[in-house]
Amino acid sequence: QLPLQESGPGLVKPSETLSLTCTVSGGYINSRSYYWGWIRHPPGKGLEWIGNIYYSGITYYNPSLKSRVTISVDSSKNQFSLKLSSVTAADTAVYYCARPISTPTTNWYFDLWGRGTLVTVSS
Amino acid sequence: DIQMTQSPSSLSASVGDRVTITCRASQSISGYLNWYQHIPGKAPKLLIFTASSLQSGVPSRFSGSGSGTDFTLTISGLQPEDFATYYCQQSDSGPPTFGGGTRVDIK
């Protein structure tokens, strides 16, 4: 059983909303020690941080995506989710869920990752 | 956003070689630099955090150094399982940003 496992549709139509879920094994999604986050890797481009959520529900988003992103936690299911609205072909990417570790600079590195899931935006 | 530039973008090496990968930040990030390994089909793996701290479970042949804008990941004695793509990431300020990656393949 993988510690983090992404799931969701592999194909989304342009202008629709991309929805992904990450299941956390071990039942510690409510831990005050941890944030949870999403990162993506478009083909031929670099890795891009999407956003993080703290167990309390406080969210942090990349300003470049903030207007279209919602990250939420469902502790009853040990899951957290990503919604990205109004998608275009530029949102085609491998999407990773990850566990961010906070730094003294109120920033993060990522000590645990899922294997990633490819989402293609196409009609 | 802070831009991260890795070099080289790819390299070929043999088992047992010493490999060095460089990461440069567009502004000073103190020591807030992290390194990851990614093998296709697997989850990316944290190797080094805050420039030189080895993540638990990572072999000691991996080491990191640097501060300010220039950082280095060194693999001392490349092993078959080390052929992968390596990424740096800054965790100093603004949105976390990543380097473009360095692919290490077999010579």
PDB file of C-alpha atoms in Angstrom:
ATOM      1  CA  GLN A   1       0.000   0.000   0.000  1.00  0.00           C
ATOM      2  CA  LEU A   2       1.506   3.260  -1.147  1.00  0.00           C
ATOM      3  CA  PRO A   3       1.692   6.085   1.408  1.00  0.00           C
ATOM      4  CA  LEU A   4       0.139   8.536  -1.091  1.00  0.00           C
ATOM      5  CA  GLN A   5      -1.998   7.520  -4.058  1.00  0.00           C
ATOM      6  CA  GLU A   6      -3.532   9.843  -6.642  1.00  0.00           C
ATOM      7  CA  SER A   7      -6.808   9.018  -8.378  1.00  0.00           C
ATOM      8  CA  GLY A   8      -9.147  10.692 -10.831  1.00  0.00           C
ATOM      9  CA  PRO A   9     -10.047  11.016 -14.507  1.00  0.00           C
ATOM     10  CA  GLY A  10      -7.191  10.850 -16.984  1.00  0.00           C
ATOM     11  CA  LEU A  11      -9.020  12.964 -19.558  1.00  0.00           C
ATOM     12  CA  VAL A  12     -10.743  16.299 -19.016  1.00  0.00           C
ATOM     13  CA  LYS A  13     -12.409  18.515 -21.623  1.00  0.00           C
ATOM     14  CA  PRO A  14     -11.302  22.111 -22.114  1.00  0.00           C
ATOM     15  CA  SER A  15     -13.150  24.649 -19.940  1.00  0.00           C
ATOM     16  CA  GLU A  16     -14.200  21.911 -17.478  1.00  0.00           C
ATOM     17  CA  THR A  17     -12.915  21.280 -13.950  1.00  0.00           C
ATOM     18  CA  LEU A  18     -10.085  18.859 -13.233  1.00  0.00           C
ATOM     19  CA  SER A  19     -10.687  16.895 -10.022  1.00  0.00           C
ATOM     20  CA  LEU A  20      -8.149  14.646  -8.337  1.00  0.00           C
ATOM     21  CA  THR A  21      -8.001  12.892  -4.986  1.00  0.00           C
ATOM     22  CA  CYS A  22      -5.040  11.740  -2.946  1.00  0.00           C
ATOM     23  CA  THR A  23      -5.525   8.919  -0.453  1.00  0.00           C
ATOM     24  CA  VAL A  24      -3.189   8.978   2.532  1.00  0.00           C
ATOM     25  CA  SER A  25      -2.323   5.618   4.063  1.00  0.00           C
ATOM     26  CA  GLY A  26      -1.664   5.400   7.768  1.00  0.00           C
ATOM     27  CA  GLY A  27      -4.528   7.546   9.031  1.00  0.00           C
ATOM     28  CA  TYR A  28      -2.428  10.568   9.939  1.00  0.00           C
ATOM     29  CA  ILE A  29      -4.031  13.098   7.648  1.00  0.00           C
ATOM     30  CA  ASN A  30      -5.306  14.963  10.726  1.00  0.00           C
ATOM     31  CA  SER A  31      -1.868  15.254  12.264  1.00  0.00           C
ATOM     32  CA  ARG A  32      -0.889  18.777  13.277  1.00  0.00           C
ATOM     33  CA  SER A  33       2.574  17.987  12.030  1.00  0.00           C
ATOM     34  CA  TYR A  34       1.669  17.802   8.388  1.00  0.00           C
ATOM     35  CA  TYR A  35       0.588  19.774   5.395  1.00  0.00           C
ATOM     36  CA  TRP A  36      -0.624  18.146   2.184  1.00  0.00           C
ATOM     37  CA  GLY A  37       0.022  19.391  -1.313  1.00  0.00           C
ATOM     38  CA  TRP A  38      -0.124  19.120  -5.083  1.00  0.00           C
ATOM     39  CA  ILE A  39       2.608  19.531  -7.692  1.00  0.00           C
ATOM     40  CA  ARG A  40       2.385  19.047 -11.444  1.00  0.00           C
ATOM     41  CA  HIS A  41       4.785  18.319 -14.295  1.00  0.00           C
ATOM     42  CA  PRO A  42       3.640  19.413 -17.760  1.00  0.00           C
ATOM     43  CA  PRO A  43       5.300  17.521 -20.628  1.00  0.00           C
ATOM     44  CA  GLY A  44       8.543  19.172 -21.657  1.00  0.00           C
ATOM     45  CA  LYS A  45       8.374  21.701 -18.830  1.00  0.00           C
ATOM     46  CA  GLY A  46       9.501  21.960 -15.233  1.00  0.00           C
ATOM     47  CA  LEU A  47       7.811  20.891 -12.039  1.00  0.00           C
ATOM     48  CA  GLU A  48       5.260  23.421 -10.773  1.00  0.00           C
ATOM     49  CA  TRP A  49       3.949  23.728  -7.223  1.00  0.00           C
ATOM     50  CA  ILE A  50       0.154  24.085  -7.189  1.00  0.00           C
ATOM     51  CA  GLY A  51      -0.672  24.503  -3.533  1.00  0.00           C
ATOM     52  CA  ASN A  52      -0.763  23.111   0.005  1.00  0.00           C
ATOM     53  CA  ILE A  53      -3.347  22.653   2.732  1.00  0.00           C
ATOM     54  CA  TYR A  54      -2.823  22.368   6.477  1.00  0.00           C
ATOM     55  CA  TYR A  55      -4.870  19.845   8.472  1.00  0.00           C
ATOM     56  CA  SER A  56      -6.943  22.790   9.815  1.00  0.00           C
ATOM     57  CA  GLY A  57      -8.015  23.731   6.294  1.00  0.00           C
ATOM     58  CA  ILE A  58      -5.712  26.712   5.797  1.00  0.00           C
ATOM     59  CA  THR A  59      -4.618  26.793   2.171  1.00  0.00           C
ATOM     60  CA  TYR A  60      -1.628  28.189   0.303  1.00  0.00           C
ATOM     61  CA  TYR A  61      -1.776  28.486  -3.481  1.00  0.00           C
ATOM     62  CA  ASN A  62       0.658  29.352  -6.239  1.00  0.00           C
ATOM     63  CA  PRO A  63      -0.320  32.896  -7.286  1.00  0.00           C
ATOM     64  CA  SER A  64      -0.123  31.814 -10.928  1.00  0.00           C
ATOM     65  CA  LEU A  65      -2.978  29.331 -10.382  1.00  0.00           C
ATOM     66  CA  LYS A  66      -4.747  30.773  -7.361  1.00  0.00           C
ATOM     67  CA  SER A  67      -7.842  31.993  -9.191  1.00  0.00           C
ATOM     68  CA  ARG A  68      -8.596  28.471 -10.478  1.00  0.00           C
ATOM     69  CA  VAL A  69      -7.444  26.162  -7.657  1.00  0.00           C
ATOM     70  CA  THR A  70      -9.227  24.689  -4.668  1.00  0.00           C
ATOM     71  CA  ILE A  71      -7.567  22.183  -2.319  1.00  0.00           C
ATOM     72  CA  SER A  72      -9.589  20.549   0.423  1.00  0.00           C
ATOM     73  CA  VAL A  73      -9.267  17.791   3.028  1.00  0.00           C
ATOM     74  CA  ASP A  74     -11.740  15.025   3.880  1.00  0.00           C
ATOM     75  CA  SER A  75     -10.310  13.535   7.057  1.00  0.00           C
ATOM     76  CA  SER A  76     -13.125  10.962   7.350  1.00  0.00           C
ATOM     77  CA  LYS A  77     -11.783   9.353   4.183  1.00  0.00           C
ATOM     78  CA  ASN A  78      -8.070  10.079   4.781  1.00  0.00           C
ATOM     79  CA  GLN A  79      -8.074  12.019   1.532  1.00  0.00           C
ATOM     80  CA  PHE A  80      -7.307  15.455   0.210  1.00  0.00           C
ATOM     81  CA  SER A  81      -8.413  16.799  -3.136  1.00  0.00           C
ATOM     82  CA  LEU A  82      -7.513  19.170  -5.947  1.00  0.00           C
ATOM     83  CA  LYS A  83      -9.926  21.035  -8.170  1.00  0.00           C
ATOM     84  CA  LEU A  84      -8.633  23.110 -11.085  1.00  0.00           C
ATOM     85  CA  SER A  85     -11.294  24.992 -13.014  1.00  0.00           C
ATOM     86  CA  SER A  86     -11.476  26.265 -16.590  1.00  0.00           C
ATOM     87  CA  VAL A  87      -8.736  23.947 -17.802  1.00  0.00           C
ATOM     88  CA  THR A  88      -6.936  24.301 -21.130  1.00  0.00           C
ATOM     89  CA  ALA A  89      -4.389  22.175 -22.942  1.00  0.00           C
ATOM     90  CA  ALA A  90      -1.696  23.956 -20.910  1.00  0.00           C
ATOM     91  CA  ASP A  91      -2.997  22.134 -17.825  1.00  0.00           C
ATOM     92  CA  THR A  92      -2.079  18.758 -19.314  1.00  0.00           C
ATOM     93  CA  ALA A  93       0.461  17.305 -16.896  1.00  0.00           C
ATOM     94  CA  VAL A  94       1.385  14.555 -14.508  1.00  0.00           C
ATOM     95  CA  TYR A  95      -0.157  15.579 -11.198  1.00  0.00           C
ATOM     96  CA  TYR A  96       1.534  14.512  -7.964  1.00  0.00           C
ATOM     97  CA  CYS A  97       0.232  14.656  -4.432  1.00  0.00           C
ATOM     98  CA  ALA A  98       2.916  15.189  -1.842  1.00  0.00           C
ATOM     99  CA  ARG A  99       3.567  15.849   1.834  1.00  0.00           C
ATOM    100  CA  PRO A 100       5.148  19.277   2.391  1.00  0.00           C
ATOM    101  CA  ILE A 101       7.446  19.868   5.333  1.00  0.00           C
ATOM    102  CA  SER A 102       7.535  23.468   6.502  1.00  0.00           C
ATOM    103  CA  THR A 103      10.765  25.404   6.873  1.00  0.00           C
ATOM    104  CA  PRO A 104      11.647  28.326   9.174  1.00  0.00           C
ATOM    105  CA  THR A 105      11.018  30.582   6.178  1.00  0.00           C
ATOM    106  CA  THR A 106       7.339  29.555   6.102  1.00  0.00           C
ATOM    107  CA  ASN A 107       8.002  27.628   2.922  1.00  0.00           C
ATOM    108  CA  TRP A 108       8.154  23.916   2.155  1.00  0.00           C
ATOM    109  CA  TYR A 109      10.066  20.969   0.821  1.00  0.00           C
ATOM    110  CA  PHE A 110       8.358  17.652   0.034  1.00  0.00           C
ATOM    111  CA  ASP A 111       9.380  14.489   1.847  1.00  0.00           C
ATOM    112  CA  LEU A 112       6.792  12.096   0.460  1.00  0.00           C
ATOM    113  CA  TRP A 113       5.261  11.904  -3.021  1.00  0.00           C
ATOM    114  CA  GLY A 114       2.722   9.819  -4.881  1.00  0.00           C
ATOM    115  CA  ARG A 115       3.616   8.174  -8.177  1.00  0.00           C
ATOM    116  CA  GLY A 116       1.633  10.756 -10.090  1.00  0.00           C
ATOM    117  CA  THR A 117      -1.273  10.557 -12.486  1.00  0.00           C
ATOM    118  CA  LEU A 118      -1.392  11.868 -16.044  1.00  0.00           C
ATOM    119  CA  VAL A 119      -4.255  14.210 -16.812  1.00  0.00           C
ATOM    120  CA  THR A 120      -4.797  15.178 -20.430  1.00  0.00           C
ATOM    121  CA  VAL A 121      -6.971  18.137 -21.373  1.00  0.00           C
ATOM    122  CA  SER A 122      -8.526  17.477 -24.751  1.00  0.00           C
ATOM    123  CA  SER A 123     -11.913  17.479 -26.431  1.00  0.00           C
TER     124      SER A 123
ATOM    125  CA  ASP B   1       9.376  33.908  -8.413  1.00  0.00           C
ATOM    126  CA  ILE B   2      12.880  32.575  -7.810  1.00  0.00           C
ATOM    127  CA  GLN B   3      14.247  30.841 -10.901  1.00  0.00           C
ATOM    128  CA  MET B   4      16.289  27.672 -10.444  1.00  0.00           C
ATOM    129  CA  THR B   5      18.783  26.632 -13.139  1.00  0.00           C
ATOM    130  CA  GLN B   6      20.383  23.211 -13.174  1.00  0.00           C
ATOM    131  CA  SER B   7      23.427  22.096 -15.124  1.00  0.00           C
ATOM    132  CA  PRO B   8      24.041  20.004 -16.994  1.00  0.00           C
ATOM    133  CA  SER B   9      20.595  19.086 -18.297  1.00  0.00           C
ATOM    134  CA  SER B  10      21.865  15.564 -18.895  1.00  0.00           C
ATOM    135  CA  LEU B  11      25.010  13.525 -18.417  1.00  0.00           C
ATOM    136  CA  SER B  12      26.266  10.041 -19.107  1.00  0.00           C
ATOM    137  CA  ALA B  13      28.240   8.202 -16.465  1.00  0.00           C
ATOM    138  CA  SER B  14      29.429   4.745 -15.507  1.00  0.00           C
ATOM    139  CA  VAL B  15      28.838   2.716 -12.370  1.00  0.00           C
ATOM    140  CA  GLY B  16      31.368   3.825  -9.793  1.00  0.00           C
ATOM    141  CA  ASP B  17      31.785   7.330 -11.194  1.00  0.00           C
ATOM    142  CA  ARG B  18      31.617  10.464  -9.084  1.00  0.00           C
ATOM    143  CA  VAL B  19      28.835  12.685 -10.417  1.00  0.00           C
ATOM    144  CA  THR B  20      28.280  16.363  -9.671  1.00  0.00           C
ATOM    145  CA  ILE B  21      25.121  18.326 -10.497  1.00  0.00           C
ATOM    146  CA  THR B  22      24.870  22.078 -10.047  1.00  0.00           C
ATOM    147  CA  CYS B  23      21.864  24.227  -9.191  1.00  0.00           C
ATOM    148  CA  ARG B  24      21.871  28.019  -9.294  1.00  0.00           C
ATOM    149  CA  ALA B  25      19.194  30.311  -7.863  1.00  0.00           C
ATOM    150  CA  SER B  26      18.271  33.671  -9.393  1.00  0.00           C
ATOM    151  CA  GLN B  27      18.712  35.272  -5.948  1.00  0.00           C
ATOM    152  CA  SER B  28      20.110  34.242  -2.622  1.00  0.00           C
ATOM    153  CA  ILE B  29      18.140  31.466  -0.936  1.00  0.00           C
ATOM    154  CA  SER B  30      20.471  31.005   2.046  1.00  0.00           C
ATOM    155  CA  GLY B  31      20.608  27.237   2.525  1.00  0.00           C
ATOM    156  CA  TYR B  32      16.995  26.476   1.614  1.00  0.00           C
ATOM    157  CA  LEU B  33      17.737  24.123  -1.246  1.00  0.00           C
ATOM    158  CA  ASN B  34      16.466  20.575  -1.633  1.00  0.00           C
ATOM    159  CA  TRP B  35      17.281  17.717  -4.003  1.00  0.00           C
ATOM    160  CA  TYR B  36      15.017  14.981  -5.380  1.00  0.00           C
ATOM    161  CA  GLN B  37      15.512  11.840  -7.438  1.00  0.00           C
ATOM    162  CA  HIS B  38      12.904  10.671  -9.917  1.00  0.00           C
ATOM    163  CA  ILE B  39      12.861   7.332 -11.659  1.00  0.00           C
ATOM    164  CA  PRO B  40      10.086   7.074 -14.291  1.00  0.00           C
ATOM    165  CA  GLY B  41       7.034   5.261 -12.978  1.00  0.00           C
ATOM    166  CA  LYS B  42       8.054   5.761  -9.356  1.00  0.00           C
ATOM    167  CA  ALA B  43       7.315   8.463  -6.817  1.00  0.00           C
ATOM    168  CA  PRO B  44       9.919  11.229  -6.664  1.00  0.00           C
ATOM    169  CA  LYS B  45      12.193  10.806  -3.666  1.00  0.00           C
ATOM    170  CA  LEU B  46      13.633  13.457  -1.362  1.00  0.00           C
ATOM    171  CA  LEU B  47      17.420  13.030  -1.085  1.00  0.00           C
ATOM    172  CA  ILE B  48      18.755  16.178   0.556  1.00  0.00           C
ATOM    173  CA  PHE B  49      17.015  19.036   2.372  1.00  0.00           C
ATOM    174  CA  THR B  50      18.344  22.440   3.437  1.00  0.00           C
ATOM    175  CA  ALA B  51      21.359  22.084   1.173  1.00  0.00           C
ATOM    176  CA  SER B  52      23.251  19.358   3.002  1.00  0.00           C
ATOM    177  CA  SER B  53      20.985  17.336   5.306  1.00  0.00           C
ATOM    178  CA  LEU B  54      20.600  13.740   4.185  1.00  0.00           C
ATOM    179  CA  GLN B  55      17.017  12.474   4.284  1.00  0.00           C
ATOM    180  CA  SER B  56      16.514   9.391   6.429  1.00  0.00           C
ATOM    181  CA  GLY B  57      17.133   6.189   4.486  1.00  0.00           C
ATOM    182  CA  VAL B  58      19.119   7.829   1.692  1.00  0.00           C
ATOM    183  CA  PRO B  59      22.550   6.257   1.071  1.00  0.00           C
ATOM    184  CA  SER B  60      25.545   8.256   2.243  1.00  0.00           C
ATOM    185  CA  ARG B  61      27.002   8.358  -1.276  1.00  0.00           C
ATOM    186  CA  PHE B  62      24.607  11.267  -1.844  1.00  0.00           C
ATOM    187  CA  SER B  63      25.750  14.612  -0.488  1.00  0.00           C
ATOM    188  CA  GLY B  64      24.804  18.236  -0.944  1.00  0.00           C
ATOM    189  CA  SER B  65      26.627  21.507  -0.445  1.00  0.00           C
ATOM    190  CA  GLY B  66      26.341  25.207  -1.113  1.00  0.00           C
ATOM    191  CA  SER B  67      24.680  28.372   0.113  1.00  0.00           C
ATOM    192  CA  GLY B  68      23.438  31.642  -1.276  1.00  0.00           C
ATOM    193  CA  THR B  69      22.888  31.055  -4.976  1.00  0.00           C
ATOM    194  CA  ASP B  70      25.088  28.076  -5.869  1.00  0.00           C
ATOM    195  CA  PHE B  71      24.536  24.503  -4.803  1.00  0.00           C
ATOM    196  CA  THR B  72      25.872  21.060  -5.674  1.00  0.00           C
ATOM    197  CA  LEU B  73      24.597  17.503  -5.446  1.00  0.00           C
ATOM    198  CA  THR B  74      27.341  14.879  -5.514  1.00  0.00           C
ATOM    199  CA  ILE B  75      26.943  11.146  -5.955  1.00  0.00           C
ATOM    200  CA  SER B  76      30.152   9.421  -4.839  1.00  0.00           C
ATOM    201  CA  GLY B  77      30.278   6.052  -6.536  1.00  0.00           C
ATOM    202  CA  LEU B  78      27.303   5.885  -8.891  1.00  0.00           C
ATOM    203  CA  GLN B  79      25.211   2.738  -8.492  1.00  0.00           C
ATOM    204  CA  PRO B  80      22.893   1.117 -11.082  1.00  0.00           C
ATOM    205  CA  GLU B  81      19.825   2.285  -9.136  1.00  0.00           C
ATOM    206  CA  ASP B  82      21.026   5.913  -9.323  1.00  0.00           C
ATOM    207  CA  PHE B  83      20.291   6.342 -13.009  1.00  0.00           C
ATOM    208  CA  ALA B  84      17.442   8.820 -12.813  1.00  0.00           C
ATOM    209  CA  THR B  85      16.527  12.481 -13.158  1.00  0.00           C
ATOM    210  CA  TYR B  86      17.514  14.822 -10.339  1.00  0.00           C
ATOM    211  CA  TYR B  87      15.743  18.064  -9.442  1.00  0.00           C
ATOM    212  CA  CYS B  88      16.604  20.904  -7.127  1.00  0.00           C
ATOM    213  CA  GLN B  89      13.937  23.005  -5.375  1.00  0.00           C
ATOM    214  CA  GLN B  90      14.150  26.197  -3.360  1.00  0.00           C
ATOM    215  CA  SER B  91      12.181  26.624  -0.147  1.00  0.00           C
ATOM    216  CA  ASP B  92      13.321  30.117   0.760  1.00  0.00           C
ATOM    217  CA  SER B  93      10.679  32.536  -0.459  1.00  0.00           C
ATOM    218  CA  GLY B  94       7.717  32.884  -2.757  1.00  0.00           C
ATOM    219  CA  PRO B  95       6.166  29.821  -4.281  1.00  0.00           C
ATOM    220  CA  PRO B  96       8.461  26.778  -4.068  1.00  0.00           C
ATOM    221  CA  THR B  97      10.199  26.467  -7.437  1.00  0.00           C
ATOM    222  CA  PHE B  98      12.129  23.663  -9.090  1.00  0.00           C
ATOM    223  CA  GLY B  99      15.066  23.358 -11.435  1.00  0.00           C
ATOM    224  CA  GLY B 100      14.587  21.880 -14.879  1.00  0.00           C
ATOM    225  CA  GLY B 101      16.173  18.572 -13.959  1.00  0.00           C
ATOM    226  CA  THR B 102      19.379  16.695 -14.735  1.00  0.00           C
ATOM    227  CA  ARG B 103      19.049  13.314 -16.360  1.00  0.00           C
ATOM    228  CA  VAL B 104      21.786  10.825 -15.442  1.00  0.00           C
ATOM    229  CA  ASP B 105      22.020   7.896 -17.795  1.00  0.00           C
ATOM    230  CA  ILE B 106      24.370   5.038 -18.458  1.00  0.00           C
ATOM    231  CA  LYS B 107      27.468   5.691 -20.537  1.00  0.00           C
TER     232      LYS B 107
END
